[in-house]
Every structure is written in structure tokens, then in C-alpha cells.
mmCIF file of C-alpha atoms in Angstrom:
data_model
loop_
_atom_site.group_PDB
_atom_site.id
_atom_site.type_symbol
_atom_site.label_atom_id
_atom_site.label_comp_id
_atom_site.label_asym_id
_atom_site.label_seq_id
_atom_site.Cartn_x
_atom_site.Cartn_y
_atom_site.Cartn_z
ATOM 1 C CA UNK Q 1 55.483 103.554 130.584
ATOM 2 C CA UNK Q 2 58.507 105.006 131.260
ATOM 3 C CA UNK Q 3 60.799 102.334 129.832
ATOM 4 C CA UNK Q 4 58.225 102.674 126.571
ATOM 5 C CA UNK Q 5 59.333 106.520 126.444
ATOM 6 C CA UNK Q 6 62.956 105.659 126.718
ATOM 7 C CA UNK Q 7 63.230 103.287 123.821
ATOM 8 C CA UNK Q 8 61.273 105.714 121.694
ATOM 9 C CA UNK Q 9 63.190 109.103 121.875
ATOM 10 C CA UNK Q 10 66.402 106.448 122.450
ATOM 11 C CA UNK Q 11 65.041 105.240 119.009
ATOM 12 C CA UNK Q 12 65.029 108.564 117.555
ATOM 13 C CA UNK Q 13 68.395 109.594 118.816
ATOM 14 C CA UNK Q 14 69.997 105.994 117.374
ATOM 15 C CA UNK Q 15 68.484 106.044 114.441
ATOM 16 C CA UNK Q 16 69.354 109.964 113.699
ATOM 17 C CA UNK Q 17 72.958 108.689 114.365
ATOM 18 C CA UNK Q 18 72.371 105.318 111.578
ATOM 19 C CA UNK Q 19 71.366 107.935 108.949
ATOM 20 C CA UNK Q 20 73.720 110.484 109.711
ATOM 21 C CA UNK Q 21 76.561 107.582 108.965
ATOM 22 C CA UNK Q 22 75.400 106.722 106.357
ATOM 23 C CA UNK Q 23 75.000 109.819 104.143
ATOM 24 C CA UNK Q 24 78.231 110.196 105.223
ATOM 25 C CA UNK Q 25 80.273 107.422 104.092
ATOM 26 C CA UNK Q 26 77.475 106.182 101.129
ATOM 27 C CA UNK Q 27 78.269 103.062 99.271
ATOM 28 C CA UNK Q 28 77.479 101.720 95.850
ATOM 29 C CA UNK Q 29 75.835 98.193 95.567
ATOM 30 C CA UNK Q 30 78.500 95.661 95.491
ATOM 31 C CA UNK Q 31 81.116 97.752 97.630
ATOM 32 C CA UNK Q 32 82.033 97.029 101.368
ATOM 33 C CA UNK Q 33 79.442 99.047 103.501
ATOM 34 C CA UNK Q 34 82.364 100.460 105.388
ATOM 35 C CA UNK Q 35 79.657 102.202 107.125
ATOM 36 C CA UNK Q 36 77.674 99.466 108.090
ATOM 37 C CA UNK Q 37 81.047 97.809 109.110
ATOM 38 C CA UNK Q 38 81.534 100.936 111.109
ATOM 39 C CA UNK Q 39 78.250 101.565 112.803
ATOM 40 C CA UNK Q 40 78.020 97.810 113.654
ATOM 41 C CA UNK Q 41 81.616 97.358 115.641
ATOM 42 C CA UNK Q 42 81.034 100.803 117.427
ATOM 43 C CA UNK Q 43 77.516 99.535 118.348
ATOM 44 C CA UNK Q 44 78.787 96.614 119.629
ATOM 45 C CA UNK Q 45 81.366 98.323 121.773
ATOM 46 C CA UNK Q 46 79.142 100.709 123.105
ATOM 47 C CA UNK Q 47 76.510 97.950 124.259
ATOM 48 C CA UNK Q 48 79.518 95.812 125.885
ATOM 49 C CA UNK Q 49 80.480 99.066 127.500
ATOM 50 C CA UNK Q 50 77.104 99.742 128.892
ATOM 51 C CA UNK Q 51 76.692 96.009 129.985
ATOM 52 C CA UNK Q 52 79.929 95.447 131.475
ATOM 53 C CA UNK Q 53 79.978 98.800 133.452
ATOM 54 C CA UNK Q 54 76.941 101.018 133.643
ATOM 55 C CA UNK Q 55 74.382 98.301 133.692
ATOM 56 C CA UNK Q 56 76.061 96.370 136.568
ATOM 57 C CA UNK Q 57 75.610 99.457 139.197
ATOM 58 C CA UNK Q 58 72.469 98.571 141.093
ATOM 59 C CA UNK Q 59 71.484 102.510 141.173
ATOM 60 C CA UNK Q 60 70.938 102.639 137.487
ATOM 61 C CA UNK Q 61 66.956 102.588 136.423
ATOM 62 C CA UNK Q 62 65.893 99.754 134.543
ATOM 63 C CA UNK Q 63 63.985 102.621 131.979
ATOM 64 C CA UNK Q 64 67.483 104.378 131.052
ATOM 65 C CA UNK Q 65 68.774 100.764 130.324
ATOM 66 C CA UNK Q 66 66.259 99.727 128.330
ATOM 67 C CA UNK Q 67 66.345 103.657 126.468
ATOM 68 C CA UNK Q 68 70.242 103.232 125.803
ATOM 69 C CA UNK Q 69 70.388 99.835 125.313
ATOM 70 C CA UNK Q 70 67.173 98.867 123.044
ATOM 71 C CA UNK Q 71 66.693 102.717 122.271
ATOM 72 C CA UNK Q 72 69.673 103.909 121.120
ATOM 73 C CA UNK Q 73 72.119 101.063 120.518
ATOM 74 C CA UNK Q 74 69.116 98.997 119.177
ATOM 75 C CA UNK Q 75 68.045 101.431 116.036
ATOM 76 C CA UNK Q 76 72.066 102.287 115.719
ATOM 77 C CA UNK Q 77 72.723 98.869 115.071
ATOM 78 C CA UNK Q 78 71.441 95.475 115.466
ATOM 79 C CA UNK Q 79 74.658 93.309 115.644
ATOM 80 C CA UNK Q 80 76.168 94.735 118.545
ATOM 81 C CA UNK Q 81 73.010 92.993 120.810
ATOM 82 C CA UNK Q 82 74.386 89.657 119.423
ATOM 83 C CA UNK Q 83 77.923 90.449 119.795
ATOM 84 C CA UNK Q 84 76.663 91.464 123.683
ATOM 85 C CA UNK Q 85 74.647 88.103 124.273
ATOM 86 C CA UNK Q 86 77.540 86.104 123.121
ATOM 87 C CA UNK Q 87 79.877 87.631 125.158
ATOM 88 C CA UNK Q 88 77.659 87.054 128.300
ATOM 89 C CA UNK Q 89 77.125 83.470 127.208
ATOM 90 C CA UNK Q 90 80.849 83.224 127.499
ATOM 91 C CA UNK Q 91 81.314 84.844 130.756
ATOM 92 C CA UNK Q 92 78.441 81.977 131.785
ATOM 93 C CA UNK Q 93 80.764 79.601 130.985
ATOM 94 C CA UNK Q 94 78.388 78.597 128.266
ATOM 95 C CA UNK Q 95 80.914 78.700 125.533
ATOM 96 C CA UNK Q 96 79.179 75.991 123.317
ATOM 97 C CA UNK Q 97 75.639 77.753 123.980
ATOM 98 C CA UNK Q 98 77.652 81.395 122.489
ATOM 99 C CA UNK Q 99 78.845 79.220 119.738
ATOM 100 C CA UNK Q 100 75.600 77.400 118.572
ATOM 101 C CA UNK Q 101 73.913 80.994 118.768
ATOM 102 C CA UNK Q 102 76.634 82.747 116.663
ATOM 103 C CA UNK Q 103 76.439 79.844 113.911
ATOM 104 C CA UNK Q 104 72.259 80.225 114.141
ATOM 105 C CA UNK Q 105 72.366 83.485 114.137
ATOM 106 C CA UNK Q 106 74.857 83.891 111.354
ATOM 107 C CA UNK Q 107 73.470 81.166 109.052
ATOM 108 C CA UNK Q 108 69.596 81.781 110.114
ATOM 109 C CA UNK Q 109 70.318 85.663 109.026
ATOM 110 C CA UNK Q 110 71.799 84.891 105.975
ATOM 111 C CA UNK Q 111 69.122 81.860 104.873
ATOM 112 C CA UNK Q 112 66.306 84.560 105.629
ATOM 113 C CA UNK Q 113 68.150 87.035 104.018
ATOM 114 C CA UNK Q 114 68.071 85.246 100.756
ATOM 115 C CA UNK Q 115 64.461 84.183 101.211
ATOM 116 C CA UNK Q 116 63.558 87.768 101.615
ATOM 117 C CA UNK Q 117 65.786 88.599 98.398
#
């Protein structure tokens, strides 16, 4: 229950933070979402940050992971989980595995994409 609490107001916060970008730097249709661009790469390095440091002390509860992490990072942005898995895959030594998961993921998301369009 509490990891359920944690991703909600984590949800809140992240999404707050989506929506304050991007009233802030608004795009038309058919220009670079420099926002998007933005939110996405800082996503990604905050989730990478949290993984590689904050995540690997033992002491850390498993309900403020999954609040900053899912929460927070997770309505911020959505990329920065994949950039995060693919980047573990690769520390696995699964370097084929990351690769297969980025081309899926990449060409999946855009196929559905279109279908949704």
C-alpha cells in the first residue's frame, strides 16, 4: 500500500513537472519538440542516476524506489525507463539482448504509433 501511495503523489509531482515543460518551451506541429527532447534525456539521466547510485544502497525502501522511479520519473517521461533497461542489459553483458530491445522498442513504438494515427 505504501509503494501504491508513492507512485501516486510521485505521479503527481512528475507529471506537474511534464506540464510545467511544456507550457514552457510549446511547439507547433511539425517543429522539433525541443521539450520533449528535453524532458526525455533529463528523465533518462535522472533514472540512471537513481539506478546506478541510490537504488544500489540496501537501506533504501523498496516504496521510495518505486515512488521516484515509476512515480516521478515514470509520468516525467517514459523513455528514460528504456534508456535505464538497456543500460542494465549492457552491464549484464547482454549486449545483443539491449540491442534487440532498442530495435523492438523503437520500431514496435513507431508501427503502433502509426496504427494509432
Amino acid at each position: 500500500m505504501r509503494a501504491l501511495l508513492a507512485v501516486t503523489l510521485g505521479g503527481l509531482i512528475g507529471t506537474g513537472l511534464r506540464l510545467a515543460c511544456d507550457l514552457t518551451f510549446p511547439h507547433a506541429d511539425g517543429e522539433l519538440p525541443v521539450e520533449t527532447l528535453i524532458v526525455n534525456l533529463v528523465g533518462t539521466f535522472a533514472l540512471g542516476w537513481l539506478v546506478g547510485g541510490l537504488w544500489t544502497r540496501p537501506a533504501v525502501p523498496g516504496w521510495l524506489k518505486a515512488g521516484l522511479g515509476s512515480g516521478v520519473i515514470g509520468s516525467f517521461t517514459t523513455l528514460s525507463a528504456v534508456m535505464a533497461s538497456l543500460l542494465v542489459l549492457t552491464r549484464e553483458g547482454e549486449a545483443w539482448l539491449a540491442a534487440l530491445y532498442l530495435v523492438v522498442s523503437v520500431v514496435g513504438g513507431l508501427l503502433l504509433a502509426a496504427a494509432g494515427l
